[in-house]
PDB file of C-alpha atoms in Angstrom:
ATOM      1  CA  UNK M   1    -185.882  26.552  62.991  1.00  0.00           C
ATOM      2  CA  UNK M   2    -185.322  22.978  62.142  1.00  0.00           C
ATOM      3  CA  UNK M   3    -182.545  21.958  59.793  1.00  0.00           C
ATOM      4  CA  UNK M   4    -183.656  21.373  56.225  1.00  0.00           C
ATOM      5  CA  UNK M   5    -186.336  24.014  56.333  1.00  0.00           C
ATOM      6  CA  UNK M   6    -186.305  25.731  52.827  1.00  0.00           C
ATOM      7  CA  UNK M   7    -189.391  27.954  53.383  1.00  0.00           C
ATOM      8  CA  UNK M   8    -187.942  31.018  54.953  1.00  0.00           C
ATOM      9  CA  UNK M   9    -190.116  34.056  54.847  1.00  0.00           C
ATOM     10  CA  UNK M  10    -187.226  36.467  54.413  1.00  0.00           C
ATOM     11  CA  UNK M  11    -185.145  37.097  51.259  1.00  0.00           C
ATOM     12  CA  UNK M  12    -181.722  35.679  50.810  1.00  0.00           C
ATOM     13  CA  UNK M  13    -180.198  39.122  51.153  1.00  0.00           C
ATOM     14  CA  UNK M  14    -181.437  39.177  54.808  1.00  0.00           C
ATOM     15  CA  UNK M  15    -179.499  36.088  55.523  1.00  0.00           C
ATOM     16  CA  UNK M  16    -176.566  36.295  53.165  1.00  0.00           C
ATOM     17  CA  UNK M  17    -173.467  37.954  54.788  1.00  0.00           C
ATOM     18  CA  UNK M  18    -172.324  39.032  51.302  1.00  0.00           C
ATOM     19  CA  UNK M  19    -175.639  40.500  50.307  1.00  0.00           C
ATOM     20  CA  UNK M  20    -174.127  43.927  49.895  1.00  0.00           C
ATOM     21  CA  UNK M  21    -172.338  42.633  46.857  1.00  0.00           C
ATOM     22  CA  UNK M  22    -175.677  42.044  44.962  1.00  0.00           C
ATOM     23  CA  UNK M  23    -178.145  44.584  43.471  1.00  0.00           C
ATOM     24  CA  UNK M  24    -181.193  43.280  45.418  1.00  0.00           C
ATOM     25  CA  UNK M  25    -179.105  43.222  48.677  1.00  0.00           C
ATOM     26  CA  UNK M  26    -177.980  46.842  48.052  1.00  0.00           C
ATOM     27  CA  UNK M  27    -181.648  47.751  47.417  1.00  0.00           C
ATOM     28  CA  UNK M  28    -182.560  46.206  50.806  1.00  0.00           C
ATOM     29  CA  UNK M  29    -179.976  48.365  52.553  1.00  0.00           C
ATOM     30  CA  UNK M  30    -177.080  45.863  52.887  1.00  0.00           C
ATOM     31  CA  UNK M  31    -173.766  47.476  53.498  1.00  0.00           C
ATOM     32  CA  UNK M  32    -170.159  46.191  54.093  1.00  0.00           C
ATOM     33  CA  UNK M  33    -169.328  45.406  57.790  1.00  0.00           C
ATOM     34  CA  UNK M  34    -167.292  48.592  58.235  1.00  0.00           C
ATOM     35  CA  UNK M  35    -169.830  50.769  56.438  1.00  0.00           C
ATOM     36  CA  UNK M  36    -172.489  50.887  59.188  1.00  0.00           C
ATOM     37  CA  UNK M  37    -176.085  50.184  58.390  1.00  0.00           C
ATOM     38  CA  UNK M  38    -177.472  46.750  58.441  1.00  0.00           C
ATOM     39  CA  UNK M  39    -174.282  44.937  58.298  1.00  0.00           C
ATOM     40  CA  UNK M  40    -173.708  41.679  56.428  1.00  0.00           C
ATOM     41  CA  UNK M  41    -176.693  41.982  54.111  1.00  0.00           C
ATOM     42  CA  UNK M  42    -179.154  42.472  56.910  1.00  0.00           C
ATOM     43  CA  UNK M  43    -181.295  45.589  56.779  1.00  0.00           C
ATOM     44  CA  UNK M  44    -182.001  44.825  60.513  1.00  0.00           C
ATOM     45  CA  UNK M  45    -179.047  43.187  62.297  1.00  0.00           C
ATOM     46  CA  UNK M  46    -181.420  41.670  64.826  1.00  0.00           C
ATOM     47  CA  UNK M  47    -183.223  39.772  62.243  1.00  0.00           C
ATOM     48  CA  UNK M  48    -182.505  36.080  62.994  1.00  0.00           C
ATOM     49  CA  UNK M  49    -181.027  33.735  60.344  1.00  0.00           C
ATOM     50  CA  UNK M  50    -183.997  31.837  59.051  1.00  0.00           C
ATOM     51  CA  UNK M  51    -182.276  29.122  57.118  1.00  0.00           C
ATOM     52  CA  UNK M  52    -178.900  27.602  56.359  1.00  0.00           C
ATOM     53  CA  UNK M  53    -180.074  26.076  53.139  1.00  0.00           C
ATOM     54  CA  UNK M  54    -181.702  28.373  50.638  1.00  0.00           C
ATOM     55  CA  UNK M  55    -181.695  27.461  47.041  1.00  0.00           C
ATOM     56  CA  UNK M  56    -181.686  29.873  44.126  1.00  0.00           C
ATOM     57  CA  UNK M  57    -181.723  28.932  40.479  1.00  0.00           C
ATOM     58  CA  UNK M  58    -178.417  29.434  38.711  1.00  0.00           C
ATOM     59  CA  UNK M  59    -178.224  32.673  36.984  1.00  0.00           C
ATOM     60  CA  UNK M  60    -181.155  34.180  38.809  1.00  0.00           C
ATOM     61  CA  UNK M  61    -179.151  36.446  41.065  1.00  0.00           C
ATOM     62  CA  UNK M  62    -177.733  39.555  39.519  1.00  0.00           C
ATOM     63  CA  UNK M  63    -174.498  41.193  40.638  1.00  0.00           C
ATOM     64  CA  UNK M  64    -174.514  44.837  41.700  1.00  0.00           C
ATOM     65  CA  UNK M  65    -172.102  45.804  39.023  1.00  0.00           C
ATOM     66  CA  UNK M  66    -172.063  44.708  35.446  1.00  0.00           C
ATOM     67  CA  UNK M  67    -168.742  43.392  34.331  1.00  0.00           C
ATOM     68  CA  UNK M  68    -166.965  45.297  31.660  1.00  0.00           C
ATOM     69  CA  UNK M  69    -167.329  43.938  28.231  1.00  0.00           C
ATOM     70  CA  UNK M  70    -164.363  41.944  27.265  1.00  0.00           C
ATOM     71  CA  UNK M  71    -162.473  43.170  24.337  1.00  0.00           C
ATOM     72  CA  UNK M  72    -163.173  40.914  21.381  1.00  0.00           C
ATOM     73  CA  UNK M  73    -160.067  39.508  19.933  1.00  0.00           C
ATOM     74  CA  UNK M  74    -159.129  40.919  16.681  1.00  0.00           C
ATOM     75  CA  UNK M  75    -158.979  37.383  15.358  1.00  0.00           C
ATOM     76  CA  UNK M  76    -160.820  34.244  16.174  1.00  0.00           C
ATOM     77  CA  UNK M  77    -158.945  31.517  17.977  1.00  0.00           C
ATOM     78  CA  UNK M  78    -157.319  29.095  15.612  1.00  0.00           C
ATOM     79  CA  UNK M  79    -158.300  31.046  12.559  1.00  0.00           C
ATOM     80  CA  UNK M  80    -155.596  31.626   9.958  1.00  0.00           C
ATOM     81  CA  UNK M  81    -153.712  34.939   9.949  1.00  0.00           C
ATOM     82  CA  UNK M  82    -153.542  36.672   6.660  1.00  0.00           C
ATOM     83  CA  UNK M  83    -150.072  38.035   7.554  1.00  0.00           C
ATOM     84  CA  UNK M  84    -148.674  34.691   8.608  1.00  0.00           C
ATOM     85  CA  UNK M  85    -146.142  32.917   6.350  1.00  0.00           C
ATOM     86  CA  UNK M  86    -144.932  29.396   6.847  1.00  0.00           C
ATOM     87  CA  UNK M  87    -141.195  28.965   7.473  1.00  0.00           C
ATOM     88  CA  UNK M  88    -140.788  26.803   4.308  1.00  0.00           C
ATOM     89  CA  UNK M  89    -141.990  29.765   2.124  1.00  0.00           C
ATOM     90  CA  UNK M  90    -139.219  32.064   3.377  1.00  0.00           C
ATOM     91  CA  UNK M  91    -135.727  32.170   1.833  1.00  0.00           C
ATOM     92  CA  UNK M  92    -133.611  29.402   3.347  1.00  0.00           C
ATOM     93  CA  UNK M  93    -136.715  27.883   4.910  1.00  0.00           C
ATOM     94  CA  UNK M  94    -137.523  24.306   5.105  1.00  0.00           C
ATOM     95  CA  UNK M  95    -138.028  21.653   7.682  1.00  0.00           C
ATOM     96  CA  UNK M  96    -137.477  23.018  11.082  1.00  0.00           C
ATOM     97  CA  UNK M  97    -134.167  21.841  12.501  1.00  0.00           C
ATOM     98  CA  UNK M  98    -134.442  19.279  15.138  1.00  0.00           C
ATOM     99  CA  UNK M  99    -133.135  20.291  18.558  1.00  0.00           C
ATOM    100  CA  UNK M 100    -129.693  19.000  19.209  1.00  0.00           C
ATOM    101  CA  UNK M 101    -128.851  16.687  21.992  1.00  0.00           C
ATOM    102  CA  UNK M 102    -128.551  18.288  25.408  1.00  0.00           C
ATOM    103  CA  UNK M 103    -124.991  19.458  26.065  1.00  0.00           C
ATOM    104  CA  UNK M 104    -123.088  18.177  29.061  1.00  0.00           C
ATOM    105  CA  UNK M 105    -122.969  20.709  31.818  1.00  0.00           C
ATOM    106  CA  UNK M 106    -119.727  22.647  32.187  1.00  0.00           C
ATOM    107  CA  UNK M 107    -117.273  21.438  34.723  1.00  0.00           C
ATOM    108  CA  UNK M 108    -116.026  24.947  35.408  1.00  0.00           C
ATOM    109  CA  UNK M 109    -116.155  26.568  38.849  1.00  0.00           C
ATOM    110  CA  UNK M 110    -118.783  28.946  37.481  1.00  0.00           C
ATOM    111  CA  UNK M 111    -121.403  26.257  36.886  1.00  0.00           C
ATOM    112  CA  UNK M 112    -123.066  24.634  39.782  1.00  0.00           C
ATOM    113  CA  UNK M 113    -120.276  23.849  42.176  1.00  0.00           C
ATOM    114  CA  UNK M 114    -117.881  22.318  39.603  1.00  0.00           C
ATOM    115  CA  UNK M 115    -114.156  23.281  39.082  1.00  0.00           C
ATOM    116  CA  UNK M 116    -113.214  26.714  37.786  1.00  0.00           C
ATOM    117  CA  UNK M 117    -111.389  27.472  34.490  1.00  0.00           C
ATOM    118  CA  UNK M 118    -108.166  25.583  33.883  1.00  0.00           C
ATOM    119  CA  UNK M 119    -105.663  28.466  34.401  1.00  0.00           C
ATOM    120  CA  UNK M 120    -102.689  26.321  33.873  1.00  0.00           C
ATOM    121  CA  UNK M 121    -103.909  25.243  30.401  1.00  0.00           C
ATOM    122  CA  UNK M 122    -104.663  28.904  29.507  1.00  0.00           C
ATOM    123  CA  UNK M 123    -101.049  29.866  30.537  1.00  0.00           C
ATOM    124  CA  UNK M 124     -99.637  27.132  28.528  1.00  0.00           C
ATOM    125  CA  UNK M 125    -101.634  28.220  25.530  1.00  0.00           C
ATOM    126  CA  UNK M 126    -100.554  31.861  25.916  1.00  0.00           C
ATOM    127  CA  UNK M 127     -96.849  30.864  26.129  1.00  0.00           C
ATOM    128  CA  UNK M 128     -97.392  28.652  23.011  1.00  0.00           C
ATOM    129  CA  UNK M 129     -98.808  31.654  21.110  1.00  0.00           C
ATOM    130  CA  UNK M 130     -95.955  33.884  22.100  1.00  0.00           C
ATOM    131  CA  UNK M 131     -93.329  31.290  21.173  1.00  0.00           C
ATOM    132  CA  UNK M 132     -94.998  30.839  17.756  1.00  0.00           C
ATOM    133  CA  UNK M 133     -94.939  34.631  17.152  1.00  0.00           C
ATOM    134  CA  UNK M 134     -91.220  34.832  18.126  1.00  0.00           C
ATOM    135  CA  UNK M 135     -90.339  31.871  15.885  1.00  0.00           C
ATOM    136  CA  UNK M 136     -92.247  33.485  13.036  1.00  0.00           C
ATOM    137  CA  UNK M 137     -90.401  36.780  13.376  1.00  0.00           C
ATOM    138  CA  UNK M 138     -86.972  35.022  13.587  1.00  0.00           C
ATOM    139  CA  UNK M 139     -87.766  33.001  10.464  1.00  0.00           C
ATOM    140  CA  UNK M 140     -88.835  36.221   8.606  1.00  0.00           C
ATOM    141  CA  UNK M 141     -85.624  37.945   9.668  1.00  0.00           C
ATOM    142  CA  UNK M 142     -83.410  35.034   8.675  1.00  0.00           C
ATOM    143  CA  UNK M 143     -85.191  34.875   5.256  1.00  0.00           C
ATOM    144  CA  UNK M 144     -84.636  38.538   4.679  1.00  0.00           C
ATOM    145  CA  UNK M 145     -80.968  38.223   5.603  1.00  0.00           C
ATOM    146  CA  UNK M 146     -80.440  35.238   3.214  1.00  0.00           C
ATOM    147  CA  UNK M 147     -82.386  37.167   0.473  1.00  0.00           C
ATOM    148  CA  UNK M 148     -79.941  40.092   0.998  1.00  0.00           C
ATOM    149  CA  UNK M 149     -76.898  37.835   0.678  1.00  0.00           C
ATOM    150  CA  UNK M 150     -78.187  36.300  -2.483  1.00  0.00           C
ATOM    151  CA  UNK M 151     -79.267  39.604  -3.963  1.00  0.00           C
ATOM    152  CA  UNK M 152     -75.752  40.385  -5.044  1.00  0.00           C
ATOM    153  CA  UNK M 153     -75.297  37.059  -6.847  1.00  0.00           C
ATOM    154  CA  UNK M 154     -78.638  37.239  -8.502  1.00  0.00           C
ATOM    155  CA  UNK M 155     -78.400  40.793  -9.728  1.00  0.00           C
ATOM    156  CA  UNK M 156     -74.907  40.504 -10.890  1.00  0.00           C
ATOM    157  CA  UNK M 157     -73.751  43.404  -8.552  1.00  0.00           C
ATOM    158  CA  UNK M 158     -72.863  43.031  -4.831  1.00  0.00           C
ATOM    159  CA  UNK M 159     -74.818  45.068  -2.459  1.00  0.00           C
ATOM    160  CA  UNK M 160     -71.581  45.891  -0.636  1.00  0.00           C
ATOM    161  CA  UNK M 161     -69.627  48.511  -2.506  1.00  0.00           C
ATOM    162  CA  UNK M 162     -66.352  47.762  -0.717  1.00  0.00           C
ATOM    163  CA  UNK M 163     -63.600  46.081  -2.776  1.00  0.00           C
ATOM    164  CA  UNK M 164     -60.852  43.793  -1.642  1.00  0.00           C
ATOM    165  CA  UNK M 165     -57.460  45.417  -2.050  1.00  0.00           C
ATOM    166  CA  UNK M 166     -54.756  42.988  -2.634  1.00  0.00           C
ATOM    167  CA  UNK M 167     -51.295  44.042  -1.288  1.00  0.00           C
ATOM    168  CA  UNK M 168     -48.829  45.178  -3.717  1.00  0.00           C
ATOM    169  CA  UNK M 169     -46.028  42.863  -4.387  1.00  0.00           C
ATOM    170  CA  UNK M 170     -43.704  45.732  -5.483  1.00  0.00           C
ATOM    171  CA  UNK M 171     -42.280  47.681  -2.634  1.00  0.00           C
ATOM    172  CA  UNK M 172     -43.057  51.388  -2.885  1.00  0.00           C
ATOM    173  CA  UNK M 173     -40.483  54.192  -2.925  1.00  0.00           C
ATOM    174  CA  UNK M 174     -41.293  55.017   0.665  1.00  0.00           C
ATOM    175  CA  UNK M 175     -40.643  51.464   1.783  1.00  0.00           C
ATOM    176  CA  UNK M 176     -37.262  51.669  -0.073  1.00  0.00           C
ATOM    177  CA  UNK M 177     -36.457  54.912   1.789  1.00  0.00           C
ATOM    178  CA  UNK M 178     -37.376  53.286   5.119  1.00  0.00           C
ATOM    179  CA  UNK M 179     -35.077  50.361   4.489  1.00  0.00           C
ATOM    180  CA  UNK M 180     -31.571  51.137   5.900  1.00  0.00           C
ATOM    181  CA  UNK M 181     -29.987  48.775   3.437  1.00  0.00           C
ATOM    182  CA  UNK M 182     -31.010  50.991   0.554  1.00  0.00           C
ATOM    183  CA  UNK M 183     -29.531  54.153   2.288  1.00  0.00           C
ATOM    184  CA  UNK M 184     -25.894  54.869   1.956  1.00  0.00           C
ATOM    185  CA  UNK M 185     -23.258  53.329   4.269  1.00  0.00           C
ATOM    186  CA  UNK M 186     -19.481  53.843   4.396  1.00  0.00           C
ATOM    187  CA  UNK M 187     -16.242  53.000   6.176  1.00  0.00           C
ATOM    188  CA  UNK M 188     -14.628  56.003   7.912  1.00  0.00           C
ATOM    189  CA  UNK M 189     -11.287  55.313   6.149  1.00  0.00           C
ATOM    190  CA  UNK M 190     -12.894  56.379   2.863  1.00  0.00           C
ATOM    191  CA  UNK M 191     -14.021  59.786   4.140  1.00  0.00           C
ATOM    192  CA  UNK M 192     -12.205  63.077   3.783  1.00  0.00           C
ATOM    193  CA  UNK M 193      -9.931  63.401   6.727  1.00  0.00           C
ATOM    194  CA  UNK M 194      -8.623  66.664   8.151  1.00  0.00           C
ATOM    195  CA  UNK M 195      -7.198  68.204  11.450  1.00  0.00           C
ATOM    196  CA  UNK M 196      -4.751  65.418  12.215  1.00  0.00           C
ATOM    197  CA  UNK M 197      -7.035  62.436  11.699  1.00  0.00           C
ATOM    198  CA  UNK M 198      -5.417  59.316  10.286  1.00  0.00           C
ATOM    199  CA  UNK M 199      -6.308  55.672   9.514  1.00  0.00           C
ATOM    200  CA  UNK M 200      -5.158  53.007  11.787  1.00  0.00           C
ATOM    201  CA  UNK M 201      -5.823  49.238  12.567  1.00  0.00           C
ATOM    202  CA  UNK M 202      -3.958  48.474  15.773  1.00  0.00           C
ATOM    203  CA  UNK M 203      -7.074  48.280  17.978  1.00  0.00           C
ATOM    204  CA  UNK M 204      -8.985  45.159  17.322  1.00  0.00           C
ATOM    205  CA  UNK M 205     -12.664  44.987  16.901  1.00  0.00           C
ATOM    206  CA  UNK M 206     -13.316  47.477  14.027  1.00  0.00           C
ATOM    207  CA  UNK M 207     -16.051  46.415  11.614  1.00  0.00           C
ATOM    208  CA  UNK M 208     -14.697  48.206   8.655  1.00  0.00           C
ATOM    209  CA  UNK M 209     -12.963  46.297   5.910  1.00  0.00           C
ATOM    210  CA  UNK M 210      -9.543  45.029   7.141  1.00  0.00           C
ATOM    211  CA  UNK M 211     -10.232  46.324  10.541  1.00  0.00           C
ATOM    212  CA  UNK M 212      -9.113  49.835   9.477  1.00  0.00           C
ATOM    213  CA  UNK M 213     -10.525  52.864  11.330  1.00  0.00           C
ATOM    214  CA  UNK M 214      -9.794  56.542  11.755  1.00  0.00           C
ATOM    215  CA  UNK M 215      -7.713  57.655  14.657  1.00  0.00           C
ATOM    216  CA  UNK M 216      -6.393  61.004  15.935  1.00  0.00           C
ATOM    217  CA  UNK M 217      -9.871  62.366  16.695  1.00  0.00           C
ATOM    218  CA  UNK M 218      -8.719  63.779  20.011  1.00  0.00           C
ATOM    219  CA  UNK M 219      -7.948  67.494  19.370  1.00  0.00           C
ATOM    220  CA  UNK M 220      -9.838  70.564  18.251  1.00  0.00           C
ATOM    221  CA  UNK M 221      -9.991  70.817  14.426  1.00  0.00           C
ATOM    222  CA  UNK M 222      -9.961  67.094  13.754  1.00  0.00           C
ATOM    223  CA  UNK M 223     -12.782  66.184  11.291  1.00  0.00           C
ATOM    224  CA  UNK M 224     -14.229  63.663   8.877  1.00  0.00           C
ATOM    225  CA  UNK M 225     -16.409  64.715   5.968  1.00  0.00           C
ATOM    226  CA  UNK M 226     -18.856  62.329   4.153  1.00  0.00           C
ATOM    227  CA  UNK M 227     -20.269  63.391   0.831  1.00  0.00           C
ATOM    228  CA  UNK M 228     -23.351  61.225   0.479  1.00  0.00           C
ATOM    229  CA  UNK M 229     -25.454  60.929  -2.578  1.00  0.00           C
ATOM    230  CA  UNK M 230     -28.712  59.271  -3.556  1.00  0.00           C
ATOM    231  CA  UNK M 231     -30.830  60.828  -0.758  1.00  0.00           C
ATOM    232  CA  UNK M 232     -34.436  59.916  -1.917  1.00  0.00           C
ATOM    233  CA  UNK M 233     -36.157  62.989  -0.601  1.00  0.00           C
ATOM    234  CA  UNK M 234     -35.960  65.825   1.837  1.00  0.00           C
ATOM    235  CA  UNK M 235     -36.546  65.024   5.379  1.00  0.00           C
ATOM    236  CA  UNK M 236     -35.141  63.768   8.697  1.00  0.00           C
ATOM    237  CA  UNK M 237     -32.666  60.965   8.755  1.00  0.00           C
ATOM    238  CA  UNK M 238     -30.654  59.168  11.448  1.00  0.00           C
ATOM    239  CA  UNK M 239     -26.889  59.351  11.130  1.00  0.00           C
ATOM    240  CA  UNK M 240     -25.378  56.260  12.693  1.00  0.00           C
ATOM    241  CA  UNK M 241     -21.636  56.173  13.769  1.00  0.00           C
ATOM    242  CA  UNK M 242     -19.761  53.089  14.945  1.00  0.00           C
ATOM    243  CA  UNK M 243     -16.925  54.229  17.279  1.00  0.00           C
ATOM    244  CA  UNK M 244     -14.687  53.275  20.170  1.00  0.00           C
ATOM    245  CA  UNK M 245     -13.772  55.054  23.353  1.00  0.00           C
ATOM    246  CA  UNK M 246     -11.156  54.264  25.989  1.00  0.00           C
ATOM    247  CA  UNK M 247     -13.563  53.549  28.814  1.00  0.00           C
ATOM    248  CA  UNK M 248     -14.805  57.250  29.064  1.00  0.00           C
ATOM    249  CA  UNK M 249     -17.406  59.483  27.348  1.00  0.00           C
ATOM    250  CA  UNK M 250     -16.763  61.632  24.294  1.00  0.00           C
ATOM    251  CA  UNK M 251     -18.785  63.905  21.869  1.00  0.00           C
ATOM    252  CA  UNK M 252     -18.440  65.779  18.588  1.00  0.00           C
ATOM    253  CA  UNK M 253     -20.114  68.497  16.423  1.00  0.00           C
ATOM    254  CA  UNK M 254     -22.208  67.631  13.321  1.00  0.00           C
ATOM    255  CA  UNK M 255     -22.317  69.997  10.320  1.00  0.00           C
ATOM    256  CA  UNK M 256     -24.745  69.356   7.377  1.00  0.00           C
ATOM    257  CA  UNK M 257     -24.229  71.277   4.098  1.00  0.00           C
ATOM    258  CA  UNK M 258     -22.464  73.985   5.994  1.00  0.00           C
ATOM    259  CA  UNK M 259     -25.062  74.306   8.814  1.00  0.00           C
ATOM    260  CA  UNK M 260     -24.077  73.311  12.306  1.00  0.00           C
ATOM    261  CA  UNK M 261     -26.585  71.028  14.077  1.00  0.00           C
ATOM    262  CA  UNK M 262     -27.792  72.291  17.442  1.00  0.00           C
ATOM    263  CA  UNK M 263     -27.244  69.047  19.295  1.00  0.00           C
ATOM    264  CA  UNK M 264     -23.853  67.263  19.347  1.00  0.00           C
ATOM    265  CA  UNK M 265     -23.102  63.623  18.527  1.00  0.00           C
ATOM    266  CA  UNK M 266     -22.959  61.833  21.789  1.00  0.00           C
ATOM    267  CA  UNK M 267     -20.173  59.120  21.974  1.00  0.00           C
ATOM    268  CA  UNK M 268     -20.560  57.873  25.483  1.00  0.00           C
ATOM    269  CA  UNK M 269     -18.993  54.725  26.988  1.00  0.00           C
ATOM    270  CA  UNK M 270     -22.192  52.706  26.272  1.00  0.00           C
ATOM    271  CA  UNK M 271     -19.992  49.485  26.224  1.00  0.00           C
ATOM    272  CA  UNK M 272     -19.048  50.059  29.812  1.00  0.00           C
ATOM    273  CA  UNK M 273     -15.412  49.437  29.084  1.00  0.00           C
ATOM    274  CA  UNK M 274     -12.757  50.077  31.700  1.00  0.00           C
ATOM    275  CA  UNK M 275     -10.845  53.276  31.229  1.00  0.00           C
ATOM    276  CA  UNK M 276      -8.034  52.758  28.756  1.00  0.00           C
ATOM    277  CA  UNK M 277      -9.519  49.628  27.216  1.00  0.00           C
ATOM    278  CA  UNK M 278     -10.049  50.650  23.632  1.00  0.00           C
ATOM    279  CA  UNK M 279     -10.761  47.115  22.449  1.00  0.00           C
ATOM    280  CA  UNK M 280     -13.787  46.662  24.783  1.00  0.00           C
ATOM    281  CA  UNK M 281     -15.016  50.305  24.006  1.00  0.00           C
ATOM    282  CA  UNK M 282     -16.498  49.633  20.502  1.00  0.00           C
ATOM    283  CA  UNK M 283     -20.204  50.669  20.297  1.00  0.00           C
ATOM    284  CA  UNK M 284     -22.442  52.905  18.175  1.00  0.00           C
ATOM    285  CA  UNK M 285     -24.611  55.950  18.513  1.00  0.00           C
ATOM    286  CA  UNK M 286     -26.976  58.054  16.232  1.00  0.00           C
ATOM    287  CA  UNK M 287     -28.142  61.648  15.788  1.00  0.00           C
ATOM    288  CA  UNK M 288     -31.027  63.275  13.754  1.00  0.00           C
ATOM    289  CA  UNK M 289     -29.888  65.288  10.710  1.00  0.00           C
ATOM    290  CA  UNK M 290     -31.955  67.174   8.146  1.00  0.00           C
ATOM    291  CA  UNK M 291     -30.925  66.176   4.487  1.00  0.00           C
ATOM    292  CA  UNK M 292     -32.130  67.260   1.109  1.00  0.00           C
ATOM    293  CA  UNK M 293     -32.931  65.110  -1.824  1.00  0.00           C
ATOM    294  CA  UNK M 294     -29.769  64.182  -3.766  1.00  0.00           C
ATOM    295  CA  UNK M 295     -26.219  64.871  -2.467  1.00  0.00           C
ATOM    296  CA  UNK M 296     -25.409  66.157   0.922  1.00  0.00           C
ATOM    297  CA  UNK M 297     -22.130  66.857   2.854  1.00  0.00           C
ATOM    298  CA  UNK M 298     -21.984  65.600   6.447  1.00  0.00           C
ATOM    299  CA  UNK M 299     -18.992  66.626   8.603  1.00  0.00           C
ATOM    300  CA  UNK M 300     -18.234  65.226  12.166  1.00  0.00           C
ATOM    301  CA  UNK M 301     -15.643  67.465  13.838  1.00  0.00           C
ATOM    302  CA  UNK M 302     -14.010  68.163  17.206  1.00  0.00           C
ATOM    303  CA  UNK M 303     -14.874  71.814  18.034  1.00  0.00           C
ATOM    304  CA  UNK M 304     -14.388  73.924  21.142  1.00  0.00           C
ATOM    305  CA  UNK M 305     -16.357  72.543  23.996  1.00  0.00           C
ATOM    306  CA  UNK M 306     -16.354  68.980  22.697  1.00  0.00           C
ATOM    307  CA  UNK M 307     -14.651  66.122  24.564  1.00  0.00           C
ATOM    308  CA  UNK M 308     -12.987  64.474  21.595  1.00  0.00           C
ATOM    309  CA  UNK M 309     -11.095  61.141  22.182  1.00  0.00           C
ATOM    310  CA  UNK M 310     -12.456  58.395  19.978  1.00  0.00           C
ATOM    311  CA  UNK M 311     -11.730  56.106  17.031  1.00  0.00           C
ATOM    312  CA  UNK M 312     -14.267  56.351  14.148  1.00  0.00           C
ATOM    313  CA  UNK M 313     -15.135  53.059  12.385  1.00  0.00           C
ATOM    314  CA  UNK M 314     -18.212  53.358  10.052  1.00  0.00           C
ATOM    315  CA  UNK M 315     -21.124  55.716   9.135  1.00  0.00           C
ATOM    316  CA  UNK M 316     -24.559  54.948   7.706  1.00  0.00           C
ATOM    317  CA  UNK M 317     -28.021  56.610   7.255  1.00  0.00           C
ATOM    318  CA  UNK M 318     -31.509  55.232   8.159  1.00  0.00           C
ATOM    319  CA  UNK M 319     -34.884  56.883   7.730  1.00  0.00           C
ATOM    320  CA  UNK M 320     -35.997  58.656  10.823  1.00  0.00           C
TER     321      UNK M 320
END
């Protein structure tokens, strides 16, 4: 058939490969290519194509299936909505705000290949915050301390209940008792002598008035008794004796108010004088005695068992 021939004797469904899509093609036995039958719209697949140009008026051909009815919109296009309210009618409404200028893109590492967050700046900021907190706490503590210090002046009463004690200008009785000057002192020559003891002054170096001392204290029974008064109170006292020995040790017995003391009075050669040198042998010693308040009798004697060979110069008492 020559091109341009529009007078085909067959229907378009016989020639149309998509004839199975239309109602008239389906009526003519057209089926899809994999469904068997006539094939692409042809009832008889051997029927030759009669024309390549067959014209049909627009809208004439009907599809095999009617399209479903489109759902009508609930509201016509561009029609006002009864529920719509303009922004200016709402509270705080008005002219819509204009969009702001575009912001510069972030330069952090998280945005498009830029650098990441500035960790150094964040660390400096954190340190600054911690320093501010510490300074604030310190200022608060200093303020509280200064407030406490001023509280006593403002309230008229100090918060500290302790009081300053000024030392007494008058010595107490105990201080007077401890002072050796206030306790009795005597020269041996004034004492009660017995047992062959006598006063002498031929050996130089005695401290008693006039250099007079008690000699003859070199045999059993020799004694000196001191009746001492003004003892401030009962207690232990030191009995000091200034004596001289001829370069060798000596000792004696002490009796207080008729009671013998358990320990003897040691009169050793503390001056380290040569034997027989009485003048270089002057020294002193002491012993603890128990005295009562008031008057007491103290006796120094040469008893059996003592090594008695000494000159007695002075005696005095001191608080033990």
